[in-house]
Amino acid sequence: GGMLTSVEDLDESNFLIEHADLYASKTSGFWIGIYRNVNGQLLWQDNSALDFVNWGDGQPSGDELAFCVELSAASGHWSVLPCSSQKGFICKKPKIHLFLFTFYLFTDAKKDKASSHLNMWILLTLVVIILLGVGFMIYFSCKIKTGSGTGREVRRGSRQLEYSRALSAGDNGSDATSGKEKNEHSVV
């Protein structure tokens, strides 16, 4: 599932403002995911730091622990409002990396320990097999690239060897012709 959105930078803020403006006729603003923790620190609901802000004039006001933050559909600025106000909301799903997702699947908290250990070994084995496969692919692709010139040299050398063997075979008299026929050919 998703949670109320965090706004990480100006580009994301501009994107939200552009799309929020489309719904300005239906609502004056949208809830976003800022909250104040017990230490009074403002954070996003995904617990990331509040590095980017777009507060309206005079905002945030007060030190209340229980408040909500609205993104204005008209201006895009943020303001503190009572959470009981009726607003739209903007949610987003957290970013999940493939490895972490796979790790989560194999270590699901609902499973018993023995099953999760078995699944972890299966995951580890798959990762090792994939890494070995990639390693072999890199090794052989480098081997082919560096060995392509020597392959030509070997083929050329073997052709020269076959040619010299054919010539020497003719000199040794090992072919099917008799000595007399050799002389006849040489006289002609």
Coordinates of N, CA, C and O in Angstrom, one line a residue:
G1 N 0.8 -1.2 0.0 CA 0.0 0.0 0.0 C 0.8 1.2 0.0 O 2.1 1.2 0.1
G2 N 0.2 2.4 -0.1 CA 0.8 3.6 -0.1 C 0.6 4.4 1.2 O 0.0 4.0 2.1
M3 N 1.2 5.6 1.2 CA 1.1 6.5 2.4 C 1.1 7.9 1.8 O 1.4 8.1 0.6
L4 N 0.7 8.8 2.7 CA 0.6 10.2 2.2 C 2.0 10.6 1.7 O 3.0 10.2 2.2
T5 N 2.0 11.3 0.6 CA 3.2 11.6 -0.2 C 4.3 12.4 0.6 O 3.9 13.2 1.4
S6 N 5.5 12.2 0.3 CA 6.6 13.0 0.6 C 7.0 13.8 -0.6 O 6.8 13.3 -1.7
V7 N 7.6 15.0 -0.4 CA 8.0 15.8 -1.6 C 9.5 16.0 -1.4 O 9.9 16.7 -0.5
E8 N 10.3 15.3 -2.3 CA 11.7 15.3 -2.1 C 12.5 16.5 -2.7 O 13.5 16.8 -2.2
D9 N 11.9 17.1 -3.7 CA 12.6 18.2 -4.4 C 11.7 19.1 -5.2 O 10.5 18.8 -5.2
L10 N 12.2 20.1 -5.8 CA 11.4 21.1 -6.5 C 10.7 20.5 -7.7 O 9.5 20.8 -8.0
D11 N 11.4 19.6 -8.4 CA 10.7 18.9 -9.5 C 9.5 18.1 -9.1 O 8.4 18.2 -9.8
E12 N 9.6 17.4 -8.0 CA 8.4 16.6 -7.5 C 7.3 17.6 -7.1 O 6.1 17.3 -7.3
S13 N 7.7 18.7 -6.4 CA 6.7 19.7 -6.0 C 6.0 20.2 -7.2 O 4.8 20.4 -7.2
N14 N 6.7 20.6 -8.2 CA 6.1 21.2 -9.4 C 5.2 20.2 -10.1 O 4.1 20.5 -10.6
F15 N 5.6 18.9 -10.1 CA 4.7 17.8 -10.7 C 3.4 17.8 -9.9 O 2.3 17.7 -10.5
L16 N 3.5 17.8 -8.6 CA 2.3 17.7 -7.7 C 1.4 18.9 -7.9 O 0.2 18.8 -8.0
I17 N 2.0 20.1 -8.0 CA 1.2 21.3 -8.2 C 0.5 21.3 -9.5 O -0.7 21.7 -9.6
E18 N 1.2 20.9 -10.5 CA 0.6 20.8 -11.9 C -0.6 19.9 -11.9 O -1.7 20.2 -12.4
H19 N -0.5 18.8 -11.2 CA -1.6 17.8 -11.2 C -2.7 18.2 -10.2 O -3.9 17.9 -10.4
A20 N -2.3 18.8 -9.1 CA -3.3 19.3 -8.1 C -4.2 20.4 -8.7 O -5.4 20.4 -8.4
D21 N -3.6 21.2 -9.5 CA -4.4 22.3 -10.1 C -5.6 21.7 -11.0 O -6.6 22.4 -11.1
L22 N -5.5 20.5 -11.5 CA -6.5 19.9 -12.3 C -7.8 19.6 -11.4 O -8.9 19.6 -11.9
Y23 N -7.6 19.5 -10.1 CA -8.7 19.2 -9.2 C -9.1 20.3 -8.3 O -9.8 20.2 -7.3
A24 N -8.6 21.5 -8.6 CA -8.9 22.7 -7.8 C -10.4 23.0 -7.7 O -10.8 23.6 -6.7
S25 N -11.1 22.6 -8.7 CA -12.6 22.9 -8.6 C -13.3 21.9 -7.7 O -14.4 22.2 -7.2
K26 N -12.6 20.8 -7.3 CA -13.3 19.8 -6.4 C -12.8 19.9 -5.0 O -13.6 19.6 -4.1
T27 N -11.6 20.4 -4.8 CA -11.1 20.6 -3.4 C -10.1 21.7 -3.4 O -9.4 21.9 -4.4
S28 N -9.9 22.3 -2.2 CA -9.0 23.5 -2.2 C -7.6 23.0 -1.8 O -6.6 23.7 -2.0
G29 N -7.4 21.7 -1.4 CA -6.1 21.3 -1.1 C -6.1 19.8 -0.9 O -7.1 19.1 -0.9
F30 N -4.8 19.3 -0.6 CA -4.6 17.9 -0.5 C -3.7 17.6 0.7 O -2.7 18.4 0.9
W31 N -4.0 16.6 1.5 CA -3.1 16.2 2.6 C -1.8 15.6 2.0 O -1.8 14.8 1.1
I32 N -0.7 16.0 2.6 CA 0.6 15.4 2.3 C 1.2 14.8 3.6 O 0.7 15.1 4.7
G33 N 2.2 14.1 3.5 CA 2.6 13.2 4.7 C 3.6 13.8 5.6 O 4.6 13.1 6.0
I34 N 3.5 15.0 6.1 CA 4.4 15.6 7.1 C 3.8 15.4 8.4 O 2.6 15.6 8.6
Y35 N 4.6 15.1 9.4 CA 4.1 15.0 10.8 C 5.2 15.5 11.7 O 6.4 15.5 11.3
R36 N 4.9 15.8 13.0 CA 5.8 16.2 14.0 C 6.0 15.1 15.0 O 5.0 14.7 15.6
N37 N 7.2 14.6 15.2 CA 7.4 13.5 16.1 C 7.4 14.0 17.5 O 7.3 15.2 17.8
V38 N 7.6 13.1 18.5 CA 7.5 13.5 19.9 C 8.6 14.5 20.3 O 8.5 15.2 21.3
N39 N 9.7 14.5 19.6 CA 10.8 15.4 19.8 C 10.6 16.8 19.2 O 11.4 17.7 19.3
G40 N 9.4 16.9 18.5 CA 9.1 18.2 17.8 C 9.7 18.3 16.4 O 9.6 19.4 15.8
Q41 N 10.4 17.3 15.9 CA 11.0 17.3 14.6 C 10.0 17.0 13.5 O 9.2 16.1 13.7
L42 N 10.0 17.8 12.4 CA 9.2 17.5 11.3 C 9.8 16.4 10.4 O 11.0 16.5 10.1
L43 N 9.0 15.4 10.1 CA 9.5 14.3 9.2 C 8.4 14.0 8.2 O 7.2 14.3 8.4
W44 N 8.7 13.2 7.2 CA 7.8 12.6 6.3 C 7.3 11.3 6.9 O 8.0 10.7 7.8
Q45 N 6.1 10.9 6.5 CA 5.6 9.6 7.1 C 6.5 8.4 6.8 O 6.4 7.4 7.5
D46 N 7.3 8.5 5.7 CA 8.2 7.4 5.5 C 9.5 7.5 6.3 O 10.5 6.9 6.0
N47 N 9.5 8.5 7.2 CA 10.6 8.8 8.1 C 11.8 9.4 7.5 O 12.9 9.4 8.0
S48 N 11.7 9.8 6.2 CA 12.8 10.6 5.6 C 12.8 12.0 6.1 O 11.8 12.5 6.6
A49 N 14.0 12.6 6.0 CA 14.2 14.0 6.5 C 13.4 15.0 5.7 O 13.2 14.7 4.5
L50 N 13.0 16.0 6.2 CA 12.3 17.1 5.5 C 13.3 18.1 4.9 O 13.6 19.1 5.5
D51 N 13.9 17.6 3.8 CA 15.0 18.4 3.2 C 14.5 19.5 2.3 O 15.1 20.5 2.0
F52 N 13.3 19.3 1.7 CA 12.7 20.3 0.8 C 11.4 20.8 1.5 O 10.6 20.0 2.0
V53 N 11.1 22.1 1.5 CA 9.9 22.7 2.0 C 9.3 23.7 1.0 O 10.1 24.3 0.3
N54 N 8.0 23.9 1.1 CA 7.3 24.9 0.2 C 6.2 25.5 1.1 O 5.1 25.5 0.7
W55 N 6.6 25.9 2.3 CA 5.6 26.5 3.2 C 5.0 27.8 2.7 O 5.7 28.6 2.0
G56 N 3.8 28.0 2.9 CA 3.1 29.3 2.7 C 3.6 30.4 3.7 O 4.3 30.0 4.6
D57 N 3.3 31.6 3.5 CA 3.7 32.7 4.4 C 3.2 32.4 5.8 O 2.0 32.0 6.0
G58 N 4.0 32.5 6.8 CA 3.7 32.3 8.2 C 3.5 30.9 8.6 O 3.0 30.6 9.7
Q59 N 3.9 30.0 7.8 CA 3.7 28.5 8.1 C 5.1 27.9 8.4 O 6.1 28.4 7.9
P60 N 5.2 26.9 9.1 CA 4.1 26.3 10.0 C 3.9 27.2 11.2 O 4.8 27.8 11.7
S61 N 2.7 27.1 11.7 CA 2.4 27.9 12.9 C 2.1 27.0 14.0 O 1.5 26.0 13.9
G62 N 2.7 27.4 15.2 CA 2.4 26.6 16.4 C 3.3 25.4 16.5 O 4.0 24.9 15.6
D63 N 3.3 24.8 17.7 CA 4.1 23.6 18.0 C 3.2 22.4 18.3 O 3.6 21.5 19.0
E64 N 2.0 22.4 17.8 CA 1.1 21.3 18.1 C 1.7 20.0 17.6 O 2.3 19.9 16.5
L65 N 1.5 18.9 18.4 CA 1.9 17.6 17.9 C 0.9 17.0 16.9 O 1.3 16.2 16.1
A66 N -0.3 17.3 17.1 CA -1.4 16.7 16.3 C -1.9 17.8 15.3 O -2.7 18.6 15.6
F67 N -1.3 17.7 14.1 CA -1.7 18.6 13.0 C -1.5 17.9 11.7 O -0.7 16.9 11.7
C68 N -2.0 18.4 10.7 CA -1.8 17.9 9.3 C -1.4 19.0 8.4 O -1.6 20.2 8.7
V69 N -0.8 18.6 7.3 CA -0.2 19.6 6.3 C -1.0 19.4 5.0 O -1.1 18.3 4.5
E70 N -1.4 20.5 4.5 CA -2.1 20.6 3.2 C -1.3 21.2 2.2 O -0.5 22.2 2.4
L71 N -1.3 20.7 1.0 CA -0.8 21.3 -0.2 C -1.9 22.0 -0.9 O -2.9 21.4 -1.3
S72 N -1.8 23.3 -1.1 CA -2.9 24.1 -1.7 C -3.0 23.8 -3.2 O -2.0 23.8 -3.9
A73 N -4.2 23.5 -3.6 CA -4.4 23.1 -5.0 C -4.2 24.4 -5.9 O -3.8 24.3 -7.1
A74 N -4.4 25.6 -5.4 CA -4.3 26.8 -6.2 C -2.8 27.3 -6.3 O -2.3 27.6 -7.3
S75 N -2.1 27.3 -5.1 CA -0.7 27.9 -5.1 C 0.4 26.8 -5.0 O 1.5 27.1 -5.4
G76 N 0.1 25.7 -4.5 CA 1.1 24.7 -4.3 C 1.8 24.8 -3.0 O 2.7 24.0 -2.6
H77 N 1.5 25.9 -2.2 CA 2.2 26.1 -0.9 C 1.6 25.2 0.2 O 0.5 24.8 0.1
W78 N 2.4 24.9 1.2 CA 2.0 24.1 2.3 C 1.5 24.9 3.5 O 2.0 26.0 3.8
S79 N 0.5 24.4 4.2 CA 0.0 25.0 5.4 C -0.5 24.0 6.4 O -0.9 22.9 6.0
V80 N -0.5 24.4 7.6 CA -0.9 23.5 8.7 C -2.4 23.8 9.0 O -2.8 24.9 9.1
L81 N -3.1 22.7 9.0 CA -4.6 22.7 9.3 C -4.9 21.7 10.3 O -4.2 20.7 10.4
P82 N -6.1 21.8 10.9 CA -6.6 20.7 11.8 C -6.9 19.5 10.9 O -7.4 19.6 9.8
C83 N -6.5 18.4 11.5 CA -6.7 17.1 10.7 C -8.2 16.8 10.4 O -8.5 15.9 9.6
S84 N -9.1 17.4 11.1 CA -10.5 17.2 10.9 C -11.0 17.9 9.6 O -12.1 17.6 9.2
S85 N -10.2 18.7 9.0 CA -10.7 19.4 7.8 C -10.8 18.4 6.7 O -10.0 17.4 6.6
Q86 N -11.8 18.6 5.8 CA -12.0 17.6 4.7 C -11.2 18.1 3.5 O -11.4 19.2 2.9
K87 N -10.2 17.3 3.1 CA -9.3 17.6 2.0 C -9.1 16.3 1.1 O -9.4 15.2 1.6
G88 N -8.7 16.5 0.0 CA -8.2 15.4 -0.8 C -6.9 14.9 -0.2 O -6.4 15.4 0.7
F89 N -6.3 13.9 -0.8 CA -5.0 13.4 -0.3 C -4.2 12.9 -1.5 O -4.8 12.5 -2.5
I90 N -2.9 13.0 -1.4 CA -2.0 12.5 -2.4 C -1.1 11.4 -1.7 O -0.5 11.7 -0.7
C91 N -1.2 10.2 -2.3 CA -0.4 9.1 -1.7 C 0.6 8.7 -2.8 O 0.5 8.9 -4.0
K92 N 1.7 8.0 -2.3 CA 2.6 7.3 -3.2 C 3.1 6.1 -2.5 O 3.1 6.0 -1.3
K93 N 3.5 5.1 -3.3 CA 4.0 3.9 -2.8 C 5.5 4.0 -2.6 O 6.2 4.7 -3.4
P94 N 6.0 3.4 -1.6 CA 7.5 3.5 -1.3 C 8.3 2.8 -2.4 O 7.8 1.9 -3.1
K95 N 9.5 3.3 -2.7 CA 10.4 2.7 -3.7 C 10.9 1.4 -3.1 O 11.4 1.4 -2.0
I96 N 10.8 0.4 -3.8 CA 11.3 -0.9 -3.4 C 12.3 -1.4 -4.4 O 11.9 -1.5 -5.6
H97 N 13.5 -1.6 -4.0 CA 14.5 -2.2 -4.9 C 14.2 -3.7 -5.1 O 13.8 -4.3 -4.2
L98 N 14.6 -4.2 -6.2 CA 14.3 -5.6 -6.6 C 15.0 -6.5 -5.5 O 14.4 -7.5 -5.1
F99 N 16.2 -6.2 -5.2 CA 16.9 -7.1 -4.2 C 16.2 -7.1 -2.9 O 16.0 -8.1 -2.3
L100 N 15.8 -5.9 -2.4 CA 15.1 -5.8 -1.1 C 13.7 -6.5 -1.2 O 13.3 -7.2 -0.2
F101 N 13.0 -6.4 -2.3 CA 11.8 -7.0 -2.5 C 11.9 -8.6 -2.4 O 11.2 -9.3 -1.8
T102 N 12.9 -9.1 -3.1 CA 13.2 -10.5 -3.1 C 13.6 -11.0 -1.7 O 13.1 -12.0 -1.2
F103 N 14.4 -10.2 -1.0 CA 14.8 -10.5 0.3 C 13.6 -10.5 1.2 O 13.4 -11.4 2.1
Y104 N 12.6 -9.6 1.0 CA 11.4 -9.6 1.8 C 10.6 -10.8 1.6 O 10.0 -11.4 2.5
L105 N 10.5 -11.2 0.3 CA 9.7 -12.4 0.0 C 10.2 -13.6 0.7 O 9.5 -14.5 1.1
F106 N 11.6 -13.7 0.7 CA 12.2 -14.9 1.3 C 12.3 -14.9 2.8 O 12.6 -15.9 3.4
T107 N 12.1 -13.8 3.4 CA 12.2 -13.7 4.9 C 10.9 -13.2 5.5 O 10.9 -12.4 6.4
D108 N 9.8 -13.6 4.9 CA 8.5 -13.1 5.4 C 8.3 -13.5 6.9 O 8.6 -14.6 7.3
A109 N 7.9 -12.5 7.7 CA 7.8 -12.7 9.1 C 6.8 -13.7 9.5 O 6.8 -14.2 10.6
K110 N 5.8 -14.0 8.7 CA 4.8 -14.9 9.0 C 5.3 -16.4 9.0 O 4.6 -17.3 9.6
K111 N 6.3 -16.6 8.3 CA 6.9 -18.0 8.2 C 7.7 -18.3 9.5 O 8.2 -17.5 10.2
D112 N 7.8 -19.6 9.7 CA 8.6 -20.0 10.9 C 10.0 -19.9 10.6 O 10.4 -19.8 9.4
K113 N 10.9 -20.0 11.6 CA 12.3 -19.8 11.4 C 13.0 -20.8 10.5 O 13.8 -20.4 9.7
A114 N 12.6 -22.0 10.6 CA 13.3 -23.1 9.8 C 13.0 -22.8 8.3 O 13.9 -22.9 7.5
S115 N 11.8 -22.5 8.0 CA 11.4 -22.2 6.6 C 12.1 -21.0 6.1 O 12.6 -21.0 5.0
S116 N 12.2 -20.0 6.9 CA 12.9 -18.7 6.5 C 14.4 -19.0 6.3 O 14.9 -18.4 5.3
H117 N 15.0 -19.8 7.1 CA 16.4 -20.1 6.9 C 16.6 -20.9 5.6 O 17.6 -20.7 4.9
L118 N 15.7 -21.9 5.4 CA 15.8 -22.6 4.1 C 15.7 -21.7 2.9 O 16.4 -21.8 2.0
N119 N 14.7 -20.8 3.0 CA 14.5 -19.9 1.9 C 15.7 -19.0 1.7 O 16.0 -18.6 0.6
M120 N 16.3 -18.6 2.8 CA 17.5 -17.7 2.7 C 18.6 -18.4 2.0 O 19.3 -17.9 1.2
W121 N 18.8 -19.7 2.3 CA 19.8 -20.5 1.6 C 19.5 -20.7 0.1 O 20.4 -20.6 -0.7
I122 N 18.3 -20.8 -0.2 CA 17.9 -20.9 -1.6 C 18.2 -19.6 -2.3 O 18.8 -19.6 -3.4
L123 N 17.9 -18.5 -1.7 CA 18.2 -17.2 -2.2 C 19.7 -17.0 -2.4 O 20.1 -16.5 -3.5
L124 N 20.4 -17.3 -1.4 CA 21.9 -17.2 -1.5 C 22.5 -18.1 -2.6 O 23.3 -17.6 -3.3
T125 N 22.0 -19.3 -2.7 CA 22.4 -20.2 -3.8 C 22.1 -19.6 -5.2 O 23.0 -19.6 -6.1
L126 N 20.9 -19.0 -5.3 CA 20.5 -18.4 -6.6 C 21.5 -17.2 -6.9 O 21.9 -17.1 -8.1
V127 N 21.7 -16.4 -5.9 CA 22.6 -15.3 -6.1 C 24.0 -15.7 -6.5 O 24.6 -15.2 -7.5
V128 N 24.5 -16.8 -5.9 CA 25.9 -17.3 -6.2 C 25.9 -17.8 -7.7 O 26.8 -17.6 -8.4
I129 N 24.8 -18.6 -8.0 CA 24.8 -19.1 -9.4 C 24.7 -18.0 -10.4 O 25.4 -18.1 -11.4
I130 N 23.9 -17.0 -10.1 CA 23.8 -15.9 -11.1 C 25.2 -15.2 -11.2 O 25.6 -14.9 -12.3
L131 N 25.8 -14.9 -10.1 CA 27.2 -14.3 -10.1 C 28.2 -15.1 -10.9 O 29.0 -14.6 -11.6
L132 N 28.2 -16.4 -10.6 CA 29.1 -17.3 -11.4 C 28.8 -17.3 -12.9 O 29.7 -17.2 -13.7
G133 N 27.5 -17.3 -13.2 CA 27.1 -17.2 -14.7 C 27.6 -16.0 -15.3 O 28.2 -16.0 -16.4
V134 N 27.4 -14.9 -14.6 CA 27.9 -13.6 -15.1 C 29.4 -13.6 -15.2 O 30.0 -13.1 -16.2
G135 N 30.1 -14.1 -14.2 CA 31.6 -14.2 -14.3 C 32.1 -15.0 -15.4 O 33.0 -14.6 -16.1
F136 N 31.4 -16.2 -15.7 CA 31.8 -17.0 -16.9 C 31.6 -16.3 -18.2 O 32.4 -16.4 -19.1
M137 N 30.4 -15.6 -18.2 CA 30.2 -14.8 -19.5 C 31.2 -13.8 -19.7 O 31.7 -13.6 -20.9
I138 N 31.6 -13.1 -18.7 CA 32.6 -12.0 -18.9 C 34.0 -12.7 -19.2 O 34.6 -12.2 -20.1
Y139 N 34.3 -13.8 -18.6 CA 35.6 -14.4 -18.8 C 35.6 -14.9 -20.3 O 36.6 -14.7 -21.0
F140 N 34.6 -15.6 -20.8 CA 34.6 -16.1 -22.1 C 34.5 -15.0 -23.2 O 35.1 -15.1 -24.2
S141 N 33.8 -14.0 -22.9 CA 33.7 -12.9 -23.9 C 35.1 -12.2 -24.0 O 35.5 -11.8 -25.1
C142 N 35.8 -12.0 -22.9 CA 37.2 -11.5 -22.9 C 38.1 -12.4 -23.6 O 39.0 -12.0 -24.4
K143 N 37.9 -13.7 -23.4 CA 38.8 -14.8 -24.0 C 38.6 -14.8 -25.5 O 39.6 -14.9 -26.3
I144 N 37.4 -14.6 -25.9 CA 37.1 -14.6 -27.4 C 37.7 -13.4 -28.0 O 38.3 -13.4 -29.1
K145 N 37.5 -12.2 -27.4 CA 38.1 -11.0 -27.9 C 39.6 -11.0 -28.0 O 40.1 -10.6 -29.0
T146 N 40.2 -11.5 -27.0 CA 41.7 -11.5 -27.0 C 42.2 -12.7 -27.8 O 43.3 -12.6 -28.3
G147 N 41.5 -13.8 -27.9 CA 42.0 -14.9 -28.6 C 41.6 -15.0 -30.1 O 42.0 -15.9 -30.8
S148 N 40.9 -14.0 -30.6 CA 40.5 -14.0 -32.0 C 41.7 -13.9 -33.0 O 41.7 -14.6 -34.0
G149 N 42.7 -13.1 -32.6 CA 43.9 -13.0 -33.5 C 44.7 -14.2 -33.5 O 45.2 -14.7 -34.5
T150 N 44.9 -14.9 -32.3 CA 45.7 -16.1 -32.3 C 45.0 -17.3 -33.0 O 45.6 -18.2 -33.5
G151 N 43.7 -17.2 -33.1 CA 42.9 -18.3 -33.8 C 43.3 -18.2 -35.3 O 43.4 -19.3 -35.9
R152 N 43.4 -17.0 -35.8 CA 43.7 -16.9 -37.2 C 45.2 -17.4 -37.4 O 45.4 -18.0 -38.4
E153 N 46.1 -17.0 -36.5 CA 47.4 -17.5 -36.6 C 47.5 -19.0 -36.6 O 48.2 -19.6 -37.4
V154 N 46.8 -19.6 -35.7 CA 46.8 -21.1 -35.6 C 46.2 -21.7 -36.9 O 46.8 -22.7 -37.4
R155 N 45.2 -21.2 -37.4 CA 44.6 -21.7 -38.7 C 45.6 -21.5 -39.8 O 45.8 -22.4 -40.6
R156 N 46.2 -20.4 -39.9 CA 47.2 -20.1 -41.0 C 48.4 -21.1 -40.8 O 48.9 -21.6 -41.8
G157 N 48.8 -21.3 -39.6 CA 50.0 -22.2 -39.3 C 49.6 -23.6 -39.7 O 50.4 -24.3 -40.2
S158 N 48.4 -24.0 -39.4 CA 48.0 -25.4 -39.7 C 47.9 -25.6 -41.2 O 48.3 -26.7 -41.7
R159 N 47.5 -24.6 -42.0 CA 47.4 -24.7 -43.4 C 48.8 -24.8 -44.0 O 49.1 -25.6 -44.9
Q160 N 49.8 -24.0 -43.4 CA 51.1 -24.0 -43.9 C 51.8 -25.4 -43.6 O 52.5 -26.0 -44.4
L161 N 51.4 -26.0 -42.4 CA 51.9 -27.3 -42.1 C 51.4 -28.3 -43.0 O 52.2 -29.2 -43.5
E162 N 50.1 -28.3 -43.4 CA 49.6 -29.2 -44.3 C 50.2 -29.1 -45.7 O 50.5 -30.1 -46.3
Y163 N 50.5 -27.9 -46.1 CA 51.1 -27.7 -47.4 C 52.6 -28.2 -47.4 O 53.0 -28.9 -48.3
S164 N 53.3 -27.9 -46.3 CA 54.7 -28.4 -46.2 C 54.7 -29.9 -46.1 O 55.6 -30.6 -46.7
R165 N 53.7 -30.5 -45.5 CA 53.6 -32.0 -45.4 C 53.4 -32.6 -46.8 O 53.9 -33.6 -47.2
A166 N 52.5 -31.9 -47.5 CA 52.2 -32.4 -48.9 C 53.5 -32.3 -49.8 O 53.7 -33.2 -50.6
L167 N 54.2 -31.2 -49.6 CA 55.4 -31.1 -50.4 C 56.5 -32.1 -50.0 O 57.1 -32.8 -50.8
S168 N 56.6 -32.3 -48.7 CA 57.6 -33.3 -48.2 C 57.2 -34.7 -48.6 O 58.0 -35.6 -48.8
A169 N 55.9 -35.0 -48.6 CA 55.4 -36.3 -49.0 C 55.8 -36.6 -50.4 O 56.1 -37.7 -50.8
G170 N 55.7 -35.6 -51.2 CA 56.1 -35.7 -52.6 C 57.6 -36.0 -52.8 O 58.0 -36.7 -53.6
D171 N 58.4 -35.4 -51.9 CA 59.8 -35.6 -51.9 C 60.2 -37.0 -51.4 O 61.2 -37.5 -51.9
N172 N 59.5 -37.5 -50.5 CA 59.8 -38.8 -49.9 C 59.4 -40.0 -50.8 O 59.7 -41.1 -50.5
G173 N 58.6 -39.7 -51.8 CA 58.1 -40.8 -52.7 C 57.0 -41.6 -52.1 O 56.8 -42.7 -52.4
S174 N 56.3 -41.0 -51.2 CA 55.2 -41.7 -50.5 C 53.9 -41.6 -51.3 O 52.9 -42.1 -50.8
D175 N 53.9 -40.9 -52.4 CA 52.6 -40.8 -53.1 C 52.4 -42.1 -54.0 O 53.3 -42.9 -54.0
A176 N 51.4 -42.2 -54.7 CA 51.0 -43.4 -55.4 C 51.8 -43.6 -56.7 O 51.7 -44.6 -57.4
T177 N 52.6 -42.6 -57.2 CA 53.3 -42.8 -58.4 C 54.6 -43.5 -58.2 O 55.2 -43.5 -57.2
S178 N 55.0 -44.2 -59.3 CA 56.3 -44.9 -59.2 C 57.4 -44.0 -59.6 O 57.2 -42.9 -60.1
G179 N 58.6 -44.4 -59.4 CA 59.8 -43.6 -59.7 C 59.9 -43.3 -61.2 O 60.3 -42.3 -61.6
K180 N 59.4 -44.2 -62.0 CA 59.5 -44.0 -63.5 C 58.5 -42.9 -63.9 O 58.9 -42.1 -64.7
E181 N 57.4 -42.9 -63.3 CA 56.4 -41.9 -63.7 C 56.9 -40.5 -63.2 O 56.6 -39.5 -63.9
K182 N 57.6 -40.5 -62.1 CA 58.1 -39.2 -61.6 C 59.1 -38.6 -62.6 O 59.1 -37.4 -62.9
N183 N 59.9 -39.5 -63.1 CA 60.9 -39.1 -64.1 C 60.2 -38.6 -65.4 O 60.7 -37.6 -66.0
E184 N 59.2 -39.3 -65.8 CA 58.5 -38.8 -67.0 C 57.9 -37.4 -66.8 O 57.9 -36.6 -67.7
H185 N 57.3 -37.2 -65.6 CA 56.8 -35.9 -65.4 C 57.8 -34.8 -65.3 O 57.6 -33.7 -65.8
S186 N 59.0 -35.1 -64.8 CA 60.0 -34.1 -64.7 C 60.6 -33.8 -66.0 O 61.2 -32.8 -66.3
V187 N 60.6 -34.8 -67.0 CA 61.2 -34.6 -68.3 C 60.3 -33.7 -69.1 O 60.8 -32.8 -69.8
V188 N 59.0 -33.8 -68.9 CA 58.1 -33.1 -69.7 C 58.2 -31.7 -69.4 O 58.6 -30.7 -69.5

